[in-house]
């Protein structure tokens, strides 16, 4: 019987393959590798989902059943799944395969990090995590992070495209117009912002239940607020004259750096969230 | 220029300053940047620790800038205040024009805007325009809230509009931020945050506050009846549970179990499981060893008891117990803190530390007897966070409104549609265009989809 951790290790490579295929389709401007890339990503996302469900079942078989959203390993696996699903949605909606060039490597990196660095044993829940808010909090946060990850990817495409002065030709010809990229960044940031807001809110309600205060300036809380503030300023900056394109892409970059720091960097700082 | 005009110019400029989006962006980014400080520098720690860590040059600078409690510093509060004023002024500034869009006196459609739209779709049909008009009018009427039909020189225009109210979404988000600020203020003005360690069987009537050295009277007496821990097979903690009683005088009026994530809320006071520790229960054995003869004397004692030392060498008072004693910077673990009172009253009293893990520790002192303590039975104390925050309901309402507001602002559109029908050589030319308040890439797809539906509509009519 295949275990969830073996399945998820395999899925890591499937994401890697999908990333390669998207890059091939982009570089050689061919339809076939593009279609294969889409199919591979669908397989990877489905396998990723099955892996999550399997892990859930395994935790019950070990008598410590809980939703697989309780530690760094499980959250990274879920993060990769969110990125893949969100990207596939974008691809089907806007018929844009080129975003896969930046989105699937992000899913691959998240999964690769789990297999290299993170302990994958299923642990029982410590008292602080025994709450239904855990599920709501983790799901909303990571759906939000996935939105920001895709926005970050699109911003990379923006820089590639605009570094060539928006000229069509060569590698950049398949990248949509900068206005479209700017608009898509905005869309993904709005999506991420809504979910991050709900993520922070569910976290606050949970903290009020577990620790007796809804906000305590704990490093993780503060960094999630920093992320929220950066994206809030991005959303407002678009209303200012002259603030489009490059400046927005820079803010989207900065925002994603804050997301990464909220996620990994905070473990280096002292605080209540550092058990992750 | 007379004075009142000049004053008006000044107030206008101030108003414009506070209403500007530029200010919002600057304040939001400043809040983000400065918030980093408090995550790098531990907040509200011991001044000695700061002095050790940052040295004598940086410490006074950081201290003057309130970096050690920066989220309550005047400059951080000033930024929050600026953001609040900015939100209020800019919302008032824009609300009147938004209001006119949502509740217009006279609905005014400009066909030119639709005719020039890049997203427009055009096709021709064999069906006469009046027949198409009926089908389209009823379809658009079903899907759009407001509908108007206008005649042109060679045809007609059908306009539909919906979702005007969605323009209010952003005001809801701004209102919710104000609610969070108000809720937070109420909490800090009328609430408190305290912490108490209560040993099993003990009770408290007031609780020490966290941020200052004051105590807060509770409206009841709180007693810890029992504290228990359970573990998983792997040894990881599974549950911390305090069984507590609420007393009115001597009478128990409520009993409850408090666990992590399962607090007790009683008379507006919230009690949370926060930490625990063990303390020596009633009695233990004190062992006096004569360093010369090796003779041993045992006595039973408890915290607070005064023990006569053998050979009339004085009195030992067991004063206190600590879970971690620091000896020359090393934590030597659980220890009893005692005081030795000499028999003749001439020599000074001396303090003695008796660590549990190192029974030979006291030999180093070189006293008349080496003292150690054994057979200690332990009980638990529970660490409870005790709070009151009347601002929470307002904050929670803010949470709900911000979620709904963000959803409306980001994903619902104020949408207008226009269908133009023109007769030409017995055929009807159809032009369809959709515009929205925000120009979205999804608009093009939405227009195409609507065009498909309208075309299907006419096919159905032909059948």
PDB file of N, CA, C and O in Angstrom, chain B residues 207-272:
ATOM      1  N   UNK B 207      -6.349  39.630  40.747  1.00  0.00           N
ATOM      2  CA  UNK B 207      -5.366  39.083  39.821  1.00  0.00           C
ATOM      3  C   UNK B 207      -4.319  40.156  39.485  1.00  0.00           C
ATOM      4  O   UNK B 207      -4.667  41.314  39.234  1.00  0.00           O
ATOM      5  N   UNK B 208      -3.009  39.799  39.494  1.00  0.00           N
ATOM      6  CA  UNK B 208      -1.975  40.756  39.112  1.00  0.00           C
ATOM      7  C   UNK B 208      -2.053  41.051  37.605  1.00  0.00           C
ATOM      8  O   UNK B 208      -2.220  40.129  36.808  1.00  0.00           O
ATOM      9  N   UNK B 209      -1.957  42.315  37.246  1.00  0.00           N
ATOM     10  CA  UNK B 209      -2.046  42.688  35.828  1.00  0.00           C
ATOM     11  C   UNK B 209      -0.703  42.514  35.138  1.00  0.00           C
ATOM     12  O   UNK B 209       0.356  42.569  35.765  1.00  0.00           O
ATOM     13  N   UNK B 210      -0.776  42.343  33.813  1.00  0.00           N
ATOM     14  CA  UNK B 210       0.446  42.036  33.073  1.00  0.00           C
ATOM     15  C   UNK B 210       1.314  43.265  32.821  1.00  0.00           C
ATOM     16  O   UNK B 210       2.521  43.192  32.867  1.00  0.00           O
ATOM     17  N   UNK B 211       0.665  44.388  32.473  1.00  0.00           N
ATOM     18  CA  UNK B 211       1.446  45.512  31.978  1.00  0.00           C
ATOM     19  C   UNK B 211       1.929  46.462  33.069  1.00  0.00           C
ATOM     20  O   UNK B 211       2.762  47.318  32.828  1.00  0.00           O
ATOM     21  N   UNK B 212       1.379  46.342  34.261  1.00  0.00           N
ATOM     22  CA  UNK B 212       1.888  47.166  35.353  1.00  0.00           C
ATOM     23  C   UNK B 212       1.849  46.332  36.623  1.00  0.00           C
ATOM     24  O   UNK B 212       1.499  45.162  36.603  1.00  0.00           O
ATOM     25  N   UNK B 213       2.216  46.921  37.725  1.00  0.00           N
ATOM     26  CA  UNK B 213       2.321  46.129  38.944  1.00  0.00           C
ATOM     27  C   UNK B 213       1.041  46.151  39.774  1.00  0.00           C
ATOM     28  O   UNK B 213       1.058  45.829  40.943  1.00  0.00           O
ATOM     29  N   UNK B 214      -0.073  46.559  39.134  1.00  0.00           N
ATOM     30  CA  UNK B 214      -1.317  46.644  39.891  1.00  0.00           C
ATOM     31  C   UNK B 214      -2.018  45.295  39.985  1.00  0.00           C
ATOM     32  O   UNK B 214      -1.685  44.359  39.272  1.00  0.00           O
ATOM     33  N   UNK B 215      -2.979  45.249  40.894  1.00  0.00           N
ATOM     34  CA  UNK B 215      -3.837  44.065  41.007  1.00  0.00           C
ATOM     35  C   UNK B 215      -5.254  44.456  40.661  1.00  0.00           C
ATOM     36  O   UNK B 215      -5.666  45.590  40.882  1.00  0.00           O
ATOM     37  N   UNK B 216      -5.991  43.515  40.101  1.00  0.00           N
ATOM     38  CA  UNK B 216      -7.367  43.808  39.746  1.00  0.00           C
ATOM     39  C   UNK B 216      -8.294  42.925  40.574  1.00  0.00           C
ATOM     40  O   UNK B 216      -8.146  41.704  40.580  1.00  0.00           O
ATOM     41  N   UNK B 217      -9.243  43.574  41.267  1.00  0.00           N
ATOM     42  CA  UNK B 217     -10.222  42.848  42.074  1.00  0.00           C
ATOM     43  C   UNK B 217     -11.153  42.067  41.144  1.00  0.00           C
ATOM     44  O   UNK B 217     -11.616  42.595  40.134  1.00  0.00           O
ATOM     45  N   UNK B 218     -11.415  40.804  41.466  1.00  0.00           N
ATOM     46  CA  UNK B 218     -12.363  40.028  40.662  1.00  0.00           C
ATOM     47  C   UNK B 218     -13.741  40.082  41.326  1.00  0.00           C
ATOM     48  O   UNK B 218     -13.832  40.222  42.542  1.00  0.00           O
ATOM     49  N   UNK B 219     -14.821  39.961  40.535  1.00  0.00           N
ATOM     50  CA  UNK B 219     -16.161  39.988  41.147  1.00  0.00           C
ATOM     51  C   UNK B 219     -16.513  38.697  41.866  1.00  0.00           C
ATOM     52  O   UNK B 219     -17.632  38.520  42.332  1.00  0.00           O
ATOM     53  N   UNK B 220     -15.559  37.754  41.922  1.00  0.00           N
ATOM     54  CA  UNK B 220     -15.816  36.477  42.603  1.00  0.00           C
ATOM     55  C   UNK B 220     -14.489  35.922  43.098  1.00  0.00           C
ATOM     56  O   UNK B 220     -13.424  36.479  42.799  1.00  0.00           O
ATOM     57  N   UNK B 221     -14.566  34.856  43.850  1.00  0.00           N
ATOM     58  CA  UNK B 221     -13.343  34.152  44.262  1.00  0.00           C
ATOM     59  C   UNK B 221     -13.125  32.974  43.326  1.00  0.00           C
ATOM     60  O   UNK B 221     -14.071  32.275  42.976  1.00  0.00           O
ATOM     61  N   UNK B 222     -11.887  32.792  42.887  1.00  0.00           N
ATOM     62  CA  UNK B 222     -11.575  31.720  41.944  1.00  0.00           C
ATOM     63  C   UNK B 222     -10.662  30.717  42.629  1.00  0.00           C
ATOM     64  O   UNK B 222      -9.614  31.085  43.161  1.00  0.00           O
ATOM     65  N   UNK B 223     -11.108  29.459  42.649  1.00  0.00           N
ATOM     66  CA  UNK B 223     -10.314  28.431  43.320  1.00  0.00           C
ATOM     67  C   UNK B 223      -9.884  27.359  42.326  1.00  0.00           C
ATOM     68  O   UNK B 223     -10.670  26.951  41.468  1.00  0.00           O
ATOM     69  N   UNK B 224      -8.628  26.935  42.389  1.00  0.00           N
ATOM     70  CA  UNK B 224      -8.173  25.817  41.563  1.00  0.00           C
ATOM     71  C   UNK B 224      -8.346  24.549  42.375  1.00  0.00           C
ATOM     72  O   UNK B 224      -7.712  24.373  43.415  1.00  0.00           O
ATOM     73  N   UNK B 225      -9.245  23.670  41.945  1.00  0.00           N
ATOM     74  CA  UNK B 225      -9.473  22.436  42.683  1.00  0.00           C
ATOM     75  C   UNK B 225      -8.447  21.379  42.295  1.00  0.00           C
ATOM     76  O   UNK B 225      -7.977  20.616  43.121  1.00  0.00           O
ATOM     77  N   UNK B 226      -8.137  21.337  40.996  1.00  0.00           N
ATOM     78  CA  UNK B 226      -7.226  20.301  40.539  1.00  0.00           C
ATOM     79  C   UNK B 226      -6.608  20.709  39.213  1.00  0.00           C
ATOM     80  O   UNK B 226      -7.244  21.398  38.406  1.00  0.00           O
ATOM     81  N   UNK B 227      -5.366  20.306  39.004  1.00  0.00           N
ATOM     82  CA  UNK B 227      -4.763  20.479  37.692  1.00  0.00           C
ATOM     83  C   UNK B 227      -4.252  19.130  37.231  1.00  0.00           C
ATOM     84  O   UNK B 227      -3.689  18.373  38.035  1.00  0.00           O
ATOM     85  N   UNK B 228      -4.480  18.801  35.958  1.00  0.00           N
ATOM     86  CA  UNK B 228      -3.981  17.508  35.476  1.00  0.00           C
ATOM     87  C   UNK B 228      -3.448  17.620  34.057  1.00  0.00           C
ATOM     88  O   UNK B 228      -3.903  18.448  33.272  1.00  0.00           O
ATOM     89  N   UNK B 229      -2.457  16.782  33.750  1.00  0.00           N
ATOM     90  CA  UNK B 229      -1.901  16.709  32.396  1.00  0.00           C
ATOM     91  C   UNK B 229      -2.083  15.284  31.914  1.00  0.00           C
ATOM     92  O   UNK B 229      -1.915  14.343  32.680  1.00  0.00           O
ATOM     93  N   UNK B 230      -2.434  15.133  30.631  1.00  0.00           N
ATOM     94  CA  UNK B 230      -2.372  13.786  30.065  1.00  0.00           C
ATOM     95  C   UNK B 230      -1.464  13.828  28.850  1.00  0.00           C
ATOM     96  O   UNK B 230      -1.282  14.869  28.234  1.00  0.00           O
ATOM     97  N   UNK B 231      -0.890  12.674  28.550  1.00  0.00           N
ATOM     98  CA  UNK B 231       0.094  12.593  27.459  1.00  0.00           C
ATOM     99  C   UNK B 231      -0.333  11.568  26.426  1.00  0.00           C
ATOM    100  O   UNK B 231      -1.066  10.634  26.717  1.00  0.00           O
ATOM    101  N   UNK B 232       0.147  11.777  25.190  1.00  0.00           N
ATOM    102  CA  UNK B 232       0.022  10.739  24.165  1.00  0.00           C
ATOM    103  C   UNK B 232       1.052   9.650  24.471  1.00  0.00           C
ATOM    104  O   UNK B 232       1.945   9.844  25.297  1.00  0.00           O
ATOM    105  N   UNK B 233       0.932   8.517  23.753  1.00  0.00           N
ATOM    106  CA  UNK B 233       1.894   7.428  23.958  1.00  0.00           C
ATOM    107  C   UNK B 233       3.318   7.887  23.690  1.00  0.00           C
ATOM    108  O   UNK B 233       4.264   7.423  24.310  1.00  0.00           O
ATOM    109  N   UNK B 234       3.444   8.850  22.738  1.00  0.00           N
ATOM    110  CA  UNK B 234       4.782   9.319  22.382  1.00  0.00           C
ATOM    111  C   UNK B 234       5.370  10.235  23.448  1.00  0.00           C
ATOM    112  O   UNK B 234       6.534  10.603  23.361  1.00  0.00           O
ATOM    113  N   UNK B 235       4.565  10.585  24.427  1.00  0.00           N
ATOM    114  CA  UNK B 235       5.061  11.473  25.474  1.00  0.00           C
ATOM    115  C   UNK B 235       4.714  12.933  25.232  1.00  0.00           C
ATOM    116  O   UNK B 235       4.946  13.779  26.090  1.00  0.00           O
ATOM    117  N   UNK B 236       4.140  13.232  24.046  1.00  0.00           N
ATOM    118  CA  UNK B 236       3.740  14.613  23.801  1.00  0.00           C
ATOM    119  C   UNK B 236       2.516  14.956  24.657  1.00  0.00           C
ATOM    120  O   UNK B 236       1.681  14.101  24.905  1.00  0.00           O
ATOM    121  N   UNK B 237       2.431  16.210  25.091  1.00  0.00           N
ATOM    122  CA  UNK B 237       1.273  16.569  25.914  1.00  0.00           C
ATOM    123  C   UNK B 237      -0.033  16.503  25.113  1.00  0.00           C
ATOM    124  O   UNK B 237      -0.065  16.903  23.952  1.00  0.00           O
ATOM    125  N   UNK B 238      -1.066  15.966  25.726  1.00  0.00           N
ATOM    126  CA  UNK B 238      -2.353  15.810  25.050  1.00  0.00           C
ATOM    127  C   UNK B 238      -3.361  16.810  25.581  1.00  0.00           C
ATOM    128  O   UNK B 238      -4.132  17.401  24.833  1.00  0.00           O
ATOM    129  N   UNK B 239      -3.358  17.000  26.892  1.00  0.00           N
ATOM    130  CA  UNK B 239      -4.351  17.900  27.470  1.00  0.00           C
ATOM    131  C   UNK B 239      -3.853  18.486  28.783  1.00  0.00           C
ATOM    132  O   UNK B 239      -3.273  17.789  29.605  1.00  0.00           O
ATOM    133  N   UNK B 240      -4.055  19.792  28.935  1.00  0.00           N
ATOM    134  CA  UNK B 240      -3.861  20.451  30.222  1.00  0.00           C
ATOM    135  C   UNK B 240      -5.250  20.828  30.707  1.00  0.00           C
ATOM    136  O   UNK B 240      -6.011  21.446  29.970  1.00  0.00           O
ATOM    137  N   UNK B 241      -5.554  20.449  31.956  1.00  0.00           N
ATOM    138  CA  UNK B 241      -6.912  20.716  32.424  1.00  0.00           C
ATOM    139  C   UNK B 241      -6.886  21.245  33.860  1.00  0.00           C
ATOM    140  O   UNK B 241      -6.265  20.652  34.725  1.00  0.00           O
ATOM    141  N   UNK B 242      -7.542  22.384  34.048  1.00  0.00           N
ATOM    142  CA  UNK B 242      -7.705  22.910  35.406  1.00  0.00           C
ATOM    143  C   UNK B 242      -9.169  22.789  35.778  1.00  0.00           C
ATOM    144  O   UNK B 242     -10.032  23.252  35.047  1.00  0.00           O
ATOM    145  N   UNK B 243      -9.430  22.161  36.914  1.00  0.00           N
ATOM    146  CA  UNK B 243     -10.791  22.150  37.433  1.00  0.00           C
ATOM    147  C   UNK B 243     -10.888  23.286  38.439  1.00  0.00           C
ATOM    148  O   UNK B 243     -10.113  23.321  39.395  1.00  0.00           O
ATOM    149  N   UNK B 244     -11.796  24.225  38.166  1.00  0.00           N
ATOM    150  CA  UNK B 244     -11.881  25.395  39.044  1.00  0.00           C
ATOM    151  C   UNK B 244     -13.297  25.573  39.587  1.00  0.00           C
ATOM    152  O   UNK B 244     -14.265  25.064  39.024  1.00  0.00           O
ATOM    153  N   UNK B 245     -13.381  26.285  40.699  1.00  0.00           N
ATOM    154  CA  UNK B 245     -14.684  26.648  41.256  1.00  0.00           C
ATOM    155  C   UNK B 245     -14.753  28.152  41.377  1.00  0.00           C
ATOM    156  O   UNK B 245     -13.756  28.801  41.697  1.00  0.00           O
ATOM    157  N   UNK B 246     -15.933  28.677  41.082  1.00  0.00           N
ATOM    158  CA  UNK B 246     -16.192  30.090  41.315  1.00  0.00           C
ATOM    159  C   UNK B 246     -16.956  30.179  42.630  1.00  0.00           C
ATOM    160  O   UNK B 246     -17.961  29.481  42.805  1.00  0.00           O
ATOM    161  N   UNK B 247     -16.472  30.995  43.530  1.00  0.00           N
ATOM    162  CA  UNK B 247     -17.127  31.087  44.841  1.00  0.00           C
ATOM    163  C   UNK B 247     -17.628  32.497  45.097  1.00  0.00           C
ATOM    164  O   UNK B 247     -16.991  33.472  44.712  1.00  0.00           O
ATOM    165  N   UNK B 248     -18.782  32.522  45.774  1.00  0.00           N
ATOM    166  CA  UNK B 248     -19.287  33.785  46.295  1.00  0.00           C
ATOM    167  C   UNK B 248     -19.176  33.672  47.812  1.00  0.00           C
ATOM    168  O   UNK B 248     -19.969  32.980  48.439  1.00  0.00           O
ATOM    169  N   UNK B 249     -18.172  34.294  48.384  1.00  0.00           N
ATOM    170  CA  UNK B 249     -17.886  34.064  49.796  1.00  0.00           C
ATOM    171  C   UNK B 249     -17.376  32.644  49.956  1.00  0.00           C
ATOM    172  O   UNK B 249     -16.373  32.272  49.379  1.00  0.00           O
ATOM    173  N   UNK B 250     -18.101  31.812  50.718  1.00  0.00           N
ATOM    174  CA  UNK B 250     -17.692  30.421  50.896  1.00  0.00           C
ATOM    175  C   UNK B 250     -18.486  29.486  49.982  1.00  0.00           C
ATOM    176  O   UNK B 250     -18.208  28.300  49.913  1.00  0.00           O
ATOM    177  N   UNK B 251     -19.502  30.035  49.329  1.00  0.00           N
ATOM    178  CA  UNK B 251     -20.427  29.187  48.578  1.00  0.00           C
ATOM    179  C   UNK B 251     -19.951  28.991  47.141  1.00  0.00           C
ATOM    180  O   UNK B 251     -19.645  29.960  46.448  1.00  0.00           O
ATOM    181  N   UNK B 252     -19.896  27.725  46.703  1.00  0.00           N
ATOM    182  CA  UNK B 252     -19.522  27.441  45.313  1.00  0.00           C
ATOM    183  C   UNK B 252     -20.722  27.744  44.419  1.00  0.00           C
ATOM    184  O   UNK B 252     -21.803  27.181  44.602  1.00  0.00           O
ATOM    185  N   UNK B 253     -20.556  28.674  43.474  1.00  0.00           N
ATOM    186  CA  UNK B 253     -21.691  28.979  42.601  1.00  0.00           C
ATOM    187  C   UNK B 253     -21.500  28.430  41.184  1.00  0.00           C
ATOM    188  O   UNK B 253     -22.427  28.368  40.399  1.00  0.00           O
ATOM    189  N   UNK B 254     -20.276  28.022  40.868  1.00  0.00           N
ATOM    190  CA  UNK B 254     -20.070  27.463  39.530  1.00  0.00           C
ATOM    191  C   UNK B 254     -18.808  26.615  39.540  1.00  0.00           C
ATOM    192  O   UNK B 254     -17.818  26.967  40.159  1.00  0.00           O
ATOM    193  N   UNK B 255     -18.882  25.468  38.832  1.00  0.00           N
ATOM    194  CA  UNK B 255     -17.683  24.634  38.680  1.00  0.00           C
ATOM    195  C   UNK B 255     -17.421  24.427  37.200  1.00  0.00           C
ATOM    196  O   UNK B 255     -18.358  24.314  36.411  1.00  0.00           O
ATOM    197  N   UNK B 256     -16.160  24.401  36.794  1.00  0.00           N
ATOM    198  CA  UNK B 256     -15.876  24.212  35.374  1.00  0.00           C
ATOM    199  C   UNK B 256     -14.487  23.638  35.166  1.00  0.00           C
ATOM    200  O   UNK B 256     -13.619  23.756  36.035  1.00  0.00           O
ATOM    201  N   UNK B 257     -14.307  22.993  34.005  1.00  0.00           N
ATOM    202  CA  UNK B 257     -12.978  22.562  33.570  1.00  0.00           C
ATOM    203  C   UNK B 257     -12.475  23.564  32.552  1.00  0.00           C
ATOM    204  O   UNK B 257     -13.198  23.934  31.629  1.00  0.00           O
ATOM    205  N   UNK B 258     -11.238  24.017  32.712  1.00  0.00           N
ATOM    206  CA  UNK B 258     -10.644  24.922  31.733  1.00  0.00           C
ATOM    207  C   UNK B 258      -9.535  24.160  31.022  1.00  0.00           C
ATOM    208  O   UNK B 258      -8.671  23.562  31.666  1.00  0.00           O
ATOM    209  N   UNK B 259      -9.608  24.141  29.701  1.00  0.00           N
ATOM    210  CA  UNK B 259      -8.541  23.515  28.918  1.00  0.00           C
ATOM    211  C   UNK B 259      -8.049  24.520  27.890  1.00  0.00           C
ATOM    212  O   UNK B 259      -8.710  25.522  27.640  1.00  0.00           O
ATOM    213  N   UNK B 260      -6.895  24.236  27.284  1.00  0.00           N
ATOM    214  CA  UNK B 260      -6.412  25.094  26.212  1.00  0.00           C
ATOM    215  C   UNK B 260      -7.463  25.053  25.105  1.00  0.00           C
ATOM    216  O   UNK B 260      -7.967  23.979  24.775  1.00  0.00           O
ATOM    217  N   UNK B 261      -7.814  26.178  24.562  1.00  0.00           N
ATOM    218  CA  UNK B 261      -8.859  26.305  23.543  1.00  0.00           C
ATOM    219  C   UNK B 261     -10.275  26.146  24.096  1.00  0.00           C
ATOM    220  O   UNK B 261     -11.231  26.100  23.331  1.00  0.00           O
ATOM    221  N   UNK B 262     -10.405  26.009  25.407  1.00  0.00           N
ATOM    222  CA  UNK B 262     -11.725  25.847  25.993  1.00  0.00           C
ATOM    223  C   UNK B 262     -11.783  26.641  27.294  1.00  0.00           C
ATOM    224  O   UNK B 262     -11.708  26.079  28.382  1.00  0.00           O
ATOM    225  N   UNK B 263     -11.850  27.976  27.172  1.00  0.00           N
ATOM    226  CA  UNK B 263     -11.780  28.829  28.368  1.00  0.00           C
ATOM    227  C   UNK B 263     -13.090  28.861  29.127  1.00  0.00           C
ATOM    228  O   UNK B 263     -14.119  28.372  28.652  1.00  0.00           O
ATOM    229  N   UNK B 264     -13.029  29.435  30.329  1.00  0.00           N
ATOM    230  CA  UNK B 264     -14.246  29.678  31.095  1.00  0.00           C
ATOM    231  C   UNK B 264     -14.580  31.162  30.989  1.00  0.00           C
ATOM    232  O   UNK B 264     -13.710  32.012  31.186  1.00  0.00           O
ATOM    233  N   UNK B 265     -15.810  31.446  30.596  1.00  0.00           N
ATOM    234  CA  UNK B 265     -16.244  32.849  30.566  1.00  0.00           C
ATOM    235  C   UNK B 265     -17.340  33.007  31.595  1.00  0.00           C
ATOM    236  O   UNK B 265     -18.350  32.316  31.550  1.00  0.00           O
ATOM    237  N   UNK B 266     -17.103  33.901  32.559  1.00  0.00           N
ATOM    238  CA  UNK B 266     -18.057  34.034  33.646  1.00  0.00           C
ATOM    239  C   UNK B 266     -18.142  35.499  34.040  1.00  0.00           C
ATOM    240  O   UNK B 266     -17.125  36.122  34.342  1.00  0.00           O
ATOM    241  N   UNK B 267     -19.336  36.036  34.056  1.00  0.00           N
ATOM    242  CA  UNK B 267     -19.586  37.431  34.436  1.00  0.00           C
ATOM    243  C   UNK B 267     -18.642  38.406  33.724  1.00  0.00           C
ATOM    244  O   UNK B 267     -18.079  39.307  34.334  1.00  0.00           O
ATOM    245  N   UNK B 268     -18.459  38.182  32.393  1.00  0.00           N
ATOM    246  CA  UNK B 268     -17.629  39.095  31.617  1.00  0.00           C
ATOM    247  C   UNK B 268     -16.139  38.896  31.790  1.00  0.00           C
ATOM    248  O   UNK B 268     -15.340  39.582  31.172  1.00  0.00           O
ATOM    249  N   UNK B 269     -15.764  37.944  32.652  1.00  0.00           N
ATOM    250  CA  UNK B 269     -14.347  37.659  32.865  1.00  0.00           C
ATOM    251  C   UNK B 269     -14.006  36.360  32.133  1.00  0.00           C
ATOM    252  O   UNK B 269     -14.771  35.399  32.199  1.00  0.00           O
ATOM    253  N   UNK B 270     -12.896  36.368  31.399  1.00  0.00           N
ATOM    254  CA  UNK B 270     -12.482  35.178  30.659  1.00  0.00           C
ATOM    255  C   UNK B 270     -11.264  34.576  31.334  1.00  0.00           C
ATOM    256  O   UNK B 270     -10.324  35.291  31.683  1.00  0.00           O
ATOM    257  N   UNK B 271     -11.292  33.249  31.508  1.00  0.00           N
ATOM    258  CA  UNK B 271     -10.187  32.578  32.184  1.00  0.00           C
ATOM    259  C   UNK B 271      -9.633  31.487  31.267  1.00  0.00           C
ATOM    260  O   UNK B 271     -10.363  30.605  30.822  1.00  0.00           O
ATOM    261  N   UNK B 272      -8.335  31.588  30.960  1.00  0.00           N
ATOM    262  CA  UNK B 272      -7.720  30.701  29.975  1.00  0.00           C
ATOM    263  C   UNK B 272      -6.610  29.878  30.606  1.00  0.00           C
ATOM    264  O   UNK B 272      -5.840  30.377  31.426  1.00  0.00           O
TER     265      UNK B 272
END
